[in-house]
XYZ file of C-alpha atoms in Angstrom:
666
model
C -2.847 -36.198 73.855
C -5.255 -39.061 73.163
C -8.609 -38.449 74.778
C -8.235 -34.667 75.042
C -11.355 -33.018 73.637
C -10.686 -30.952 70.495
C -10.628 -27.200 70.812
C -13.693 -25.557 69.347
C -12.486 -23.707 66.210
C -15.240 -21.137 66.619
C -13.978 -20.203 70.085
C -10.650 -18.491 70.878
C -7.840 -20.693 72.120
C -6.441 -17.613 73.869
C -8.011 -14.296 74.788
C -5.789 -11.408 75.885
C -6.168 -10.810 79.625
C -7.632 -7.460 80.582
C -4.396 -6.421 82.296
C -2.390 -7.145 79.113
C -4.766 -5.117 76.986
C -4.741 -2.252 79.467
C -0.974 -1.886 79.632
C -0.194 -2.713 75.982
C 1.586 -0.058 73.952
C -0.873 -0.806 71.161
C -3.764 0.167 73.443
C -2.064 3.477 74.119
C -1.760 4.044 70.371
C -5.401 3.071 69.801
C -6.546 5.591 72.397
C -4.331 8.318 70.998
C -5.778 7.716 67.536
C -9.305 7.607 68.935
C -10.550 4.307 67.493
C -12.520 1.570 69.194
C -10.719 -1.657 68.344
C -7.826 -3.279 66.482
C -9.668 -3.533 63.180
C -10.319 0.203 63.187
C -6.690 0.861 64.159
C -5.450 -1.287 61.267
C -7.725 0.509 58.806
C -6.498 3.872 60.125
C -2.906 2.685 59.615
C -3.382 1.684 55.965
C -5.757 4.436 54.880
C -2.868 6.891 55.186
C 0.444 5.056 55.396
C 2.417 8.311 55.458
C 0.613 9.448 58.583
C 1.033 6.045 60.209
C 4.784 5.720 59.632
C 5.424 9.300 60.727
C 3.517 8.384 63.901
C 5.905 5.445 64.447
C 8.874 7.754 63.780
C 7.714 10.260 66.385
C 6.460 7.719 68.919
C 9.847 5.994 69.106
C 11.919 9.152 68.808
C 13.972 8.167 65.763
C 17.402 9.799 65.799
C 18.314 11.400 62.484
C 19.967 14.310 60.751
C 17.782 16.268 58.364
C 14.073 16.897 58.016
C 11.548 14.018 58.271
C 8.647 16.114 56.999
C 8.521 14.334 53.642
C 7.602 10.775 54.577
C 6.839 9.246 51.179
C 7.909 10.545 47.794
C 5.443 8.448 45.825
C 2.991 5.594 46.346
C 4.364 3.866 43.252
C 5.717 0.359 43.768
C 8.566 -0.302 43.416
C 10.485 2.879 44.095
C 8.173 4.616 46.554
C 10.999 6.452 48.335
C 10.708 6.912 52.117
C 12.069 9.820 54.200
C 14.340 11.174 51.440
C 15.737 14.066 53.472
C 17.158 12.262 56.520
C 20.289 10.376 57.553
C 20.251 7.789 60.358
C 21.925 4.637 61.664
C 20.254 1.343 62.557
C 22.907 0.269 65.116
C 22.835 3.665 66.818
C 19.259 2.878 67.837
C 20.298 -0.539 69.140
C 22.769 1.004 71.589
C 20.986 4.199 72.548
C 19.895 4.719 76.171
C 21.183 1.310 77.289
C 22.601 0.801 80.792
C 26.192 -0.435 80.255
C 25.840 -2.920 83.104
C 22.482 -4.318 81.993
C 22.057 -7.627 80.229
C 22.303 -7.411 76.421
C 22.847 -10.955 75.136
C 22.787 -14.461 76.524
C 24.272 -17.157 74.328
C 24.794 -20.897 74.295
C 25.720 -23.563 71.767
C 26.776 -27.163 71.510
C 30.329 -25.865 71.974
C 29.721 -23.269 74.670
C 27.779 -23.227 77.952
C 25.259 -20.502 78.641
C 26.996 -17.157 79.165
C 26.099 -13.485 78.922
C 27.341 -10.160 77.608
C 26.362 -6.844 79.124
C 25.758 -3.814 76.959
C 29.247 -2.626 77.888
C 30.814 -5.835 76.570
C 28.713 -5.819 73.404
C 29.754 -2.223 72.771
C 33.425 -3.037 73.438
C 33.377 -6.051 71.097
C 31.597 -4.042 68.422
C 34.117 -1.194 68.742
C 37.022 -3.639 68.384
C 35.638 -5.047 65.164
C 34.775 -1.605 63.874
C 38.301 -0.361 64.504
C 39.819 -3.449 62.890
C 37.658 -3.113 59.797
C 38.580 0.556 59.469
C 42.241 -0.428 59.604
C 41.555 -2.804 56.694
C 40.204 0.133 54.723
C 36.512 -0.672 55.030
C 34.391 2.359 54.294
C 30.802 3.268 53.563
C 29.246 0.967 50.964
C 31.865 -1.808 51.134
C 30.487 -5.321 51.544
C 31.571 -7.446 54.492
C 30.325 -11.037 54.524
C 30.042 -13.541 57.333
C 30.232 -17.323 57.148
C 29.284 -17.457 60.780
C 26.967 -19.246 63.226
C 24.464 -17.754 65.644
C 26.929 -16.558 68.272
C 27.483 -13.118 69.870
C 30.594 -12.433 67.778
C 28.350 -12.477 64.717
C 26.025 -9.945 66.306
C 28.940 -7.658 67.170
C 30.329 -8.017 63.643
C 27.038 -6.991 62.062
C 26.684 -3.972 64.337
C 30.281 -2.939 63.630
C 29.853 -3.221 59.861
C 26.604 -1.250 59.942
C 28.121 1.426 62.198
C 30.590 2.213 59.408
C 27.917 2.472 56.756
C 29.328 -0.693 55.193
C 26.980 -3.478 54.051
C 26.470 -6.772 55.888
C 25.632 -10.153 54.398
C 25.804 -13.562 56.043
C 25.441 -17.274 55.358
C 25.249 -20.023 57.936
C 28.359 -22.259 57.980
C 26.237 -25.316 57.206
C 25.675 -23.926 53.694
C 27.710 -25.689 51.009
C 30.321 -23.988 48.848
C 28.161 -23.576 45.760
C 25.267 -22.090 47.731
C 27.537 -19.534 49.425
C 29.366 -18.572 46.232
C 26.074 -18.130 44.381
C 25.175 -15.517 46.996
C 28.402 -13.759 47.896
C 29.926 -13.597 44.403
C 27.096 -11.312 43.290
C 27.949 -8.598 45.793
C 31.765 -8.601 45.472
C 32.748 -8.588 49.148
C 35.958 -7.098 50.487
C 36.206 -8.944 53.823
C 35.163 -12.471 54.796
C 34.562 -13.268 58.468
C 34.413 -16.990 59.204
C 34.775 -19.744 61.776
C 37.108 -22.715 61.679
C 34.087 -25.004 61.991
C 30.983 -25.709 64.027
C 29.279 -28.479 65.970
C 25.804 -29.731 65.120
C 24.064 -32.740 66.560
C 27.173 -33.676 68.512
C 29.356 -33.819 65.386
C 32.133 -31.432 64.443
C 32.249 -29.978 60.935
C 35.498 -28.363 59.828
C 35.110 -25.482 57.402
C 38.700 -24.820 56.328
C 38.304 -26.550 52.964
C 35.090 -24.660 52.205
C 36.675 -21.343 53.217
C 39.626 -22.030 50.930
C 37.173 -22.641 48.086
C 35.337 -19.431 48.931
C 38.559 -17.443 48.873
C 39.361 -18.812 45.421
C 35.860 -18.053 44.127
C 35.641 -14.502 45.526
C 38.450 -12.521 43.836
C 37.416 -9.211 45.422
C 38.331 -10.419 48.929
C 41.202 -8.478 50.476
C 41.000 -9.931 53.970
C 39.775 -13.110 55.661
C 39.354 -13.155 59.441
C 38.616 -16.432 61.168
C 37.329 -17.184 64.618
C 38.593 -20.301 66.405
C 35.192 -21.674 67.335
C 35.812 -25.420 67.288
C 39.007 -24.919 69.223
C 42.733 -25.582 68.928
C 42.287 -29.343 68.649
C 39.833 -29.122 65.765
C 40.641 -30.503 62.351
C 40.144 -27.025 60.929
C 42.720 -25.550 63.275
C 45.224 -28.272 62.509
C 44.853 -27.859 58.763
C 45.029 -24.096 59.084
C 43.064 -21.287 57.509
C 44.629 -18.573 55.398
C 43.862 -15.215 56.964
C 44.043 -13.340 60.239
C 42.885 -14.691 63.568
C 39.927 -12.853 65.083
C 41.634 -11.485 68.188
C 44.653 -10.386 66.137
C 42.545 -8.575 63.559
C 40.244 -7.117 66.220
C 42.382 -6.364 69.300
C 41.253 -4.249 72.270
C 40.891 -0.583 71.408
C 40.486 2.712 73.186
C 38.318 4.043 70.378
C 34.727 4.725 71.329
C 31.901 3.186 69.395
C 30.478 5.772 67.001
C 27.943 5.599 64.203
C 27.948 6.986 60.698
C 24.516 8.234 59.771
C 23.545 7.385 56.216
C 20.517 8.043 53.973
C 17.318 6.195 54.885
C 17.708 3.788 51.935
C 21.467 3.269 52.292
C 22.134 -0.517 52.302
C 22.147 -2.094 55.754
C 22.225 -5.756 54.792
C 21.856 -7.975 51.754
C 19.773 -11.108 52.217
C 18.873 -13.783 49.699
C 15.668 -15.291 48.417
C 15.794 -17.575 45.423
C 13.524 -17.644 42.455
C 12.866 -20.779 40.467
C 15.580 -20.050 37.924
C 18.882 -18.204 37.927
C 21.026 -16.980 40.772
C 19.550 -16.241 44.214
C 18.040 -12.782 44.476
C 20.339 -10.448 46.407
C 17.799 -8.336 48.314
C 19.002 -4.968 49.603
C 17.376 -3.479 52.702
C 18.171 0.043 53.860
C 18.882 1.280 57.375
C 15.552 3.032 57.770
C 13.031 0.453 56.578
C 13.956 -2.384 58.972
C 14.393 0.167 61.766
C 10.799 1.405 61.507
C 9.369 -2.046 60.809
C 11.070 -3.627 63.814
C 10.298 -0.739 66.145
C 6.654 -1.322 65.217
C 6.588 -5.122 65.447
C 8.637 -5.595 68.615
C 7.192 -2.556 70.356
C 3.525 -2.859 69.374
C 2.763 -6.307 67.996
C 4.984 -8.331 70.355
C 4.505 -5.804 73.153
C 8.015 -6.196 74.563
C 8.410 -4.877 78.079
C 11.361 -3.372 79.885
C 13.721 -6.206 80.842
C 12.146 -8.863 78.616
C 14.361 -11.678 77.341
C 13.755 -12.906 73.800
C 14.905 -16.210 72.329
C 14.147 -16.853 68.674
C 15.757 -20.052 67.508
C 17.302 -19.352 64.116
C 20.427 -19.679 62.048
C 22.260 -16.739 60.526
C 21.040 -17.873 57.106
C 17.409 -17.154 57.990
C 15.885 -13.667 58.057
C 14.703 -14.388 61.580
C 18.281 -13.761 62.753
C 18.014 -10.210 61.409
C 14.554 -9.978 62.946
C 15.808 -11.113 66.352
C 18.444 -8.367 66.340
C 15.553 -5.915 66.063
C 14.368 -6.886 69.552
C 17.393 -4.960 70.832
C 15.752 -1.755 69.606
C 13.503 -2.151 72.651
C 14.634 -2.154 76.322
C 15.084 -5.919 76.089
C 17.828 -8.529 75.740
C 18.126 -11.488 73.380
C 19.195 -15.119 73.667
C 21.230 -16.838 70.932
C 21.554 -20.584 70.401
C 23.770 -22.376 67.904
C 23.146 -26.077 67.472
C 20.680 -28.817 66.704
C 17.332 -28.161 68.456
C 16.773 -31.922 68.592
C 20.100 -32.895 70.172
C 20.356 -34.667 72.475
C 16.557 -34.405 72.423
C 13.829 -31.871 71.729
C 14.094 -30.526 75.264
C 17.272 -28.580 74.548
C 15.466 -25.342 73.677
C 12.956 -25.665 76.503
C 15.907 -26.144 78.862
C 17.390 -22.928 77.496
C 14.083 -21.105 77.940
C 14.233 -22.070 81.605
C 17.930 -21.349 82.212
C 17.914 -18.016 80.381
C 14.642 -16.863 81.947
C 12.975 -16.295 78.577
C 9.772 -14.245 78.335
C 9.219 -14.541 74.581
C 10.248 -17.737 72.767
C 10.184 -17.770 68.971
C 10.895 -20.691 66.710
C 10.009 -22.273 63.404
C 6.707 -24.092 63.087
C 8.668 -27.269 62.323
C 10.085 -27.333 65.861
C 6.657 -27.035 67.454
C 5.383 -29.763 65.138
C 8.278 -32.013 66.161
C 7.537 -31.423 69.845
C 3.891 -32.194 69.227
C 4.706 -35.461 67.411
C 7.020 -36.411 70.268
C 4.228 -35.647 72.759
C 6.666 -33.452 74.658
C 5.734 -31.896 78.007
C 7.892 -28.744 78.265
C 6.660 -27.829 81.759
C 7.454 -31.170 83.327
C 10.581 -30.732 85.438
C 11.109 -27.129 84.289
C 10.292 -23.766 85.790
C 8.950 -21.639 82.942
C 7.287 -18.979 85.057
C 8.549 -16.057 82.949
C 7.414 -17.490 79.616
C 4.282 -15.706 78.438
C 4.450 -15.781 74.621
C 5.541 -18.103 71.821
C 6.182 -16.925 68.279
C 6.046 -19.206 65.272
C 6.952 -18.653 61.632
C 8.749 -20.267 58.697
C 5.783 -22.321 57.542
C 2.084 -22.591 58.393
C 1.419 -23.847 61.913
C -0.904 -26.852 61.964
C -4.139 -26.520 63.953
C -3.060 -29.407 66.183
C 0.013 -27.400 67.168
C -2.226 -24.681 68.620
C -3.860 -27.384 70.716
C -0.491 -28.786 71.762
C 0.755 -25.370 72.966
C -2.526 -24.845 74.817
C -2.400 -28.272 76.506
C 1.314 -28.807 77.061
C 2.853 -25.337 77.467
C -0.010 -23.488 79.098
C -3.455 -22.037 78.536
C -2.052 -18.611 79.391
C 0.545 -18.671 76.584
C 0.007 -16.135 73.814
C 0.743 -18.082 70.606
C 1.731 -15.502 68.025
C 2.060 -17.100 64.596
C 3.340 -14.810 61.841
C 3.938 -14.868 58.102
C 6.209 -12.518 56.228
C 9.472 -12.965 54.461
C 13.085 -12.285 53.727
C 11.794 -9.844 51.144
C 10.451 -7.373 53.737
C 12.548 -8.404 56.764
C 9.306 -8.631 58.691
C 5.734 -9.862 58.627
C 2.513 -9.134 56.764
C 0.219 -10.917 59.209
C 0.898 -11.951 62.781
C 0.236 -11.199 66.412
C -1.608 -8.475 68.256
C -2.062 -8.132 72.036
C -5.582 -6.783 71.494
C -7.322 -9.672 69.717
C -7.916 -13.374 70.440
C -6.101 -16.342 68.912
C -8.173 -18.870 67.008
C -6.975 -22.361 66.121
C -5.133 -22.378 62.800
C -5.313 -18.610 62.336
C -2.848 -15.738 62.450
C -4.378 -13.033 64.601
C -4.329 -9.978 62.364
C -2.956 -8.002 59.473
C -0.077 -5.950 60.833
C -0.350 -2.211 61.253
C 0.758 -0.243 58.226
C 0.544 -3.304 55.972
C -2.277 -3.096 53.417
C -2.698 -6.854 53.021
C -5.480 -8.325 50.926
C -6.311 -11.656 49.285
C -6.827 -11.262 45.537
C -8.205 -13.606 42.952
C -6.579 -14.041 39.533
C -8.564 -11.112 38.148
C -7.145 -8.795 40.806
C -10.304 -8.569 42.884
C -10.096 -8.572 46.696
C -11.838 -11.524 48.322
C -12.785 -12.259 51.933
C -13.051 -15.754 53.370
C -11.672 -17.176 50.118
C -8.148 -18.325 49.318
C -6.292 -15.858 47.136
C -2.906 -14.390 46.390
C -1.352 -12.413 49.248
C -0.943 -8.853 47.975
C 0.045 -5.548 49.544
C -1.587 -2.521 47.933
C 0.385 0.257 49.624
C 4.165 0.582 50.002
C 5.989 -0.479 53.167
C 9.263 1.122 54.347
C 10.914 -2.306 54.626
C 10.193 -3.385 51.077
C 13.545 -3.912 49.337
C 15.443 -0.853 48.238
C 16.466 -2.883 45.198
C 18.129 -6.119 44.169
C 21.901 -5.967 43.921
C 23.166 -5.655 40.352
C 19.682 -5.478 38.838
C 19.753 -2.820 36.086
C 16.438 -1.094 35.665
C 14.976 -3.095 38.563
C 13.878 -5.674 35.999
C 14.265 -8.694 38.256
C 12.772 -6.839 41.214
C 9.677 -5.919 39.214
C 9.388 -9.425 37.830
C 9.573 -10.962 41.303
C 6.713 -9.035 42.910
C 4.854 -6.890 40.379
C 4.475 -8.963 37.217
C 1.062 -10.417 38.108
C -0.520 -7.191 39.401
C 1.503 -4.150 38.182
C 1.992 -1.645 40.978
C 0.782 -4.094 43.636
C 3.079 -6.359 45.638
C 2.253 -10.033 45.038
C 4.181 -12.108 47.534
C 3.612 -15.642 46.289
C 1.651 -16.998 49.261
C -1.885 -18.320 49.377
C -3.859 -16.462 52.054
C -7.433 -16.310 53.333
C -8.605 -13.240 55.232
C -11.406 -14.214 57.602
C -14.427 -11.989 58.242
C -12.975 -11.141 61.681
C -9.722 -9.896 60.125
C -7.492 -12.835 61.015
C -5.633 -14.801 58.338
C -4.824 -18.334 57.280
C -1.703 -19.045 55.196
C -1.747 -21.993 52.809
C 1.873 -21.996 51.682
C 3.739 -20.736 48.636
C 1.809 -20.136 45.466
C 4.964 -20.312 43.403
C 7.573 -23.047 43.229
C 10.180 -21.619 45.587
C 11.215 -24.216 48.158
C 10.559 -22.815 51.627
C 11.870 -25.043 54.422
C 11.784 -23.766 57.996
C 11.605 -20.214 56.691
C 14.711 -20.491 54.483
C 13.935 -20.259 50.813
C 15.947 -21.848 48.075
C 15.305 -21.816 44.367
C 14.744 -25.081 42.575
C 17.614 -24.187 40.251
C 20.061 -24.570 43.125
C 18.724 -28.011 43.988
C 18.778 -29.085 40.359
C 22.399 -28.005 40.064
C 23.308 -30.354 42.905
C 21.164 -33.273 41.706
C 22.116 -33.129 38.039
C 25.788 -33.313 38.977
C 25.122 -36.995 39.737
C 25.800 -38.873 36.469
C 22.843 -41.223 36.824
C 20.312 -38.357 36.895
C 19.050 -37.136 33.540
C 16.321 -34.743 34.674
C 14.628 -33.686 37.898
C 11.676 -31.826 39.369
C 11.277 -30.776 42.990
C 8.207 -29.446 44.792
C 7.406 -28.429 48.343
C 3.766 -29.211 49.118
C 2.189 -27.382 52.088
C 0.499 -29.363 54.869
C -2.545 -31.249 53.660
C -5.636 -32.595 55.425
C -4.510 -31.796 58.950
C -0.900 -32.914 58.522
C 1.603 -30.812 60.421
C 4.460 -30.685 57.934
C 5.019 -29.781 54.337
C 6.259 -32.537 52.058
C 9.212 -32.041 49.743
C 9.443 -34.525 46.904
C 12.312 -34.909 44.473
C 11.284 -36.602 41.232
C 14.163 -37.865 39.083
C 14.445 -39.287 35.590
C 17.401 -41.659 35.464
C 19.715 -42.752 32.677
C 18.784 -45.804 30.642
C 19.441 -49.000 32.511
C 19.662 -47.271 35.903
C 17.141 -47.889 38.672
C 16.553 -45.883 41.833
C 18.320 -47.818 44.551
C 18.469 -46.872 48.216
C 22.136 -46.043 47.699
C 21.413 -43.619 44.842
C 18.584 -41.945 46.769
C 20.936 -41.472 49.728
C 23.622 -40.052 47.449
C 21.186 -37.486 46.055
C 20.081 -36.435 49.529
C 23.675 -36.138 50.705
C 24.571 -34.096 47.632
C 21.770 -31.620 48.368
C 22.787 -31.497 52.038
C 26.373 -30.683 51.089
C 25.897 -28.337 48.125
C 22.701 -26.577 49.207
C 21.724 -26.958 52.871
C 20.581 -29.622 55.348
C 17.162 -27.979 55.503
C 16.472 -28.652 51.840
C 17.021 -32.395 51.816
C 13.890 -33.926 50.207
C 11.545 -36.063 52.267
C 11.340 -38.574 49.459
C 13.131 -39.339 46.174
C 10.882 -40.821 43.492
C 11.757 -42.120 40.052
C 9.649 -40.856 37.136
C 9.673 -41.806 33.458
C 9.831 -38.175 32.380
C 9.618 -34.625 33.738
C 6.638 -32.681 32.322
C 7.642 -29.500 30.529
C 6.082 -26.609 28.649
C 6.525 -26.113 24.923
C 9.372 -23.745 25.737
C 11.084 -26.346 27.920
C 10.189 -25.124 31.421
C 9.484 -27.752 34.068
C 5.875 -27.688 35.272
C 6.749 -27.166 38.923
C 3.746 -25.091 39.981
C 1.171 -27.275 38.195
C 2.660 -30.422 39.742
C 2.618 -28.794 43.168
C -1.022 -27.846 42.718
C -1.888 -31.369 41.576
C -0.375 -32.703 44.787
C -2.416 -30.147 46.730
C -5.555 -31.782 45.350
C -6.348 -29.482 42.422
C -7.883 -30.802 39.212
C -5.488 -31.239 36.293
C -7.624 -29.134 33.951
C -7.510 -26.263 36.432
C -3.762 -26.183 36.993
C -2.371 -26.220 33.459
C -3.372 -25.681 29.878
C -2.873 -29.098 28.298
C -2.019 -27.508 24.943
C 0.979 -25.868 26.547
C 2.491 -29.196 27.669
C 5.180 -30.608 25.435
C 4.855 -34.151 26.847
C 1.316 -34.753 28.161
C 2.086 -38.357 29.106
C 4.612 -37.117 31.648
C 1.987 -34.894 33.263
C -0.499 -37.776 33.296
C 1.938 -39.782 35.429
C 1.765 -37.018 38.061
C -2.038 -36.905 37.830
C -2.144 -40.610 38.725
C 0.481 -40.152 41.434
C -1.524 -37.306 43.017
C -4.655 -39.446 43.043
C -2.793 -42.290 44.738
C -1.372 -39.927 47.332
C -4.833 -38.504 48.064
C -6.281 -41.997 48.396
C -3.531 -42.974 50.822
C -4.209 -39.894 52.957
C -7.912 -40.654 53.056
C -7.197 -44.237 54.078
C -4.986 -43.048 56.932
C -7.633 -40.596 58.149
C -10.374 -43.240 57.989
């Protein structure tokens, strides 16, 4: 890319073609409402959120028992209460009006070549699992958990569980035992669905030992069903797994696939987002909220067309897996991939885009950054004629990545960067087919989402960095946290800073043209490739190493044009112990095993002491802000620091880091 003139930040990198604007479903909505442009449409959608969401309900013909007249019980957050008088089913809308012989899912992995399921096969597989779960006694409200990769069996399992009114929750099989137990133990599951192992980066990983540990740690389990994914010659198969084999537990059935309609807020899935202390938050989403949110985003904001094929590279441990399933609410099909996106090289996903005939390709920003650093040329040697849009999320997308997509993938590509979260199973800001894309910016605030940037006094600001807040309720806000009496933890997570207003924990700037720039997390949650993990989980892994006395971990968003966030693990070691390469490697491997491969720190650094408050809390957020270039006096009250000398070490470290960055730039 050397020698390519920089894109002018004041000019769009992409402008929607007239034919796209003309045929877009969002244009039809704009005309029906009678407003002139997207900004006016957004303001219409948030001025009366009840009217807007009833419009979505009617426009997409939501199937339900009962009366949808009452849209919103109250505007209070939390506990607004949407559509209290209806019963519906999320998976019923996935399967409705689908041609049995049409394409539903394409799938590939490091273990399997590209293959496809029709809607008939997906329905048959879902019915088999549904029938098998009913035979196990699974009923409405029971929790069924998956320790499963991104394969079509997982999709069918979710749809089967939801069709019964039971509750789905899933972890990726690369999660370590402690991380899985911390999540699943909270919700007391009845059935565990698992694989014997998986392949990643060309290496096989048996899971039988982990599954045995999970069975011992989850006393409410009555059944374990395992899928032979690695194969009969795998170490997992040879060692054996206690439980029923998949095809035995879920044999062919003559029963037709049916759907139990449940109240709008009845739990659909439980997903997890960690705070800085304590167990991961078990976030409950109902059937109705994600249904309306994903009808809106895939139908209007992504503008899916009849026959479109959608690939969003994700694991089952990331909310984007749940989001991808929502594409099936449209007349579209999806593409699943399980494996390392960099093995054998970064072309593996671009190859899949070509072979599967993908129209919309979504991924994490980290993958696009990696391709950019590798100076990849996706179009060389590939036919990507169908590809028209790329979605990006998980972390802020560097401005240079916009340029890379423009130069290397195509000037016609609609780059739709989005920011949202596990918490809402969707996005706050993201794409729109009606407005241009500017370098480094997310196109717009999404319809029905009353997003603002607020300063610390709770005043809305424009063209200034502030806290991302939402001032009106959304249907896909969590119903509750599991086992959270009085919603105390729920309120503390989102409403403690601005009571009655959702504060998400991201830094955001709303531009005068209505686009947005995300600057990363404003709290200390570690967000890597869209998967959040609390620092407490990382500390639990690190402090299990005898040589480590104390630790502090921060995830610093991209700085000064860099493409990636930087995760640093600072450790205080026992007397007489120094930080060797071997010890640093051991700490990284421990985090990889006990937490996840995505949360391995970029660097391990020895410190004399971890700075703490007078009440003993580690100063994670102040240290993060120091490393973002903030002044020490602005990030923490010195009188509240129990050991000021420890904080001074980080002040000096931040200055050195800033000087090194400046030297590199110069």
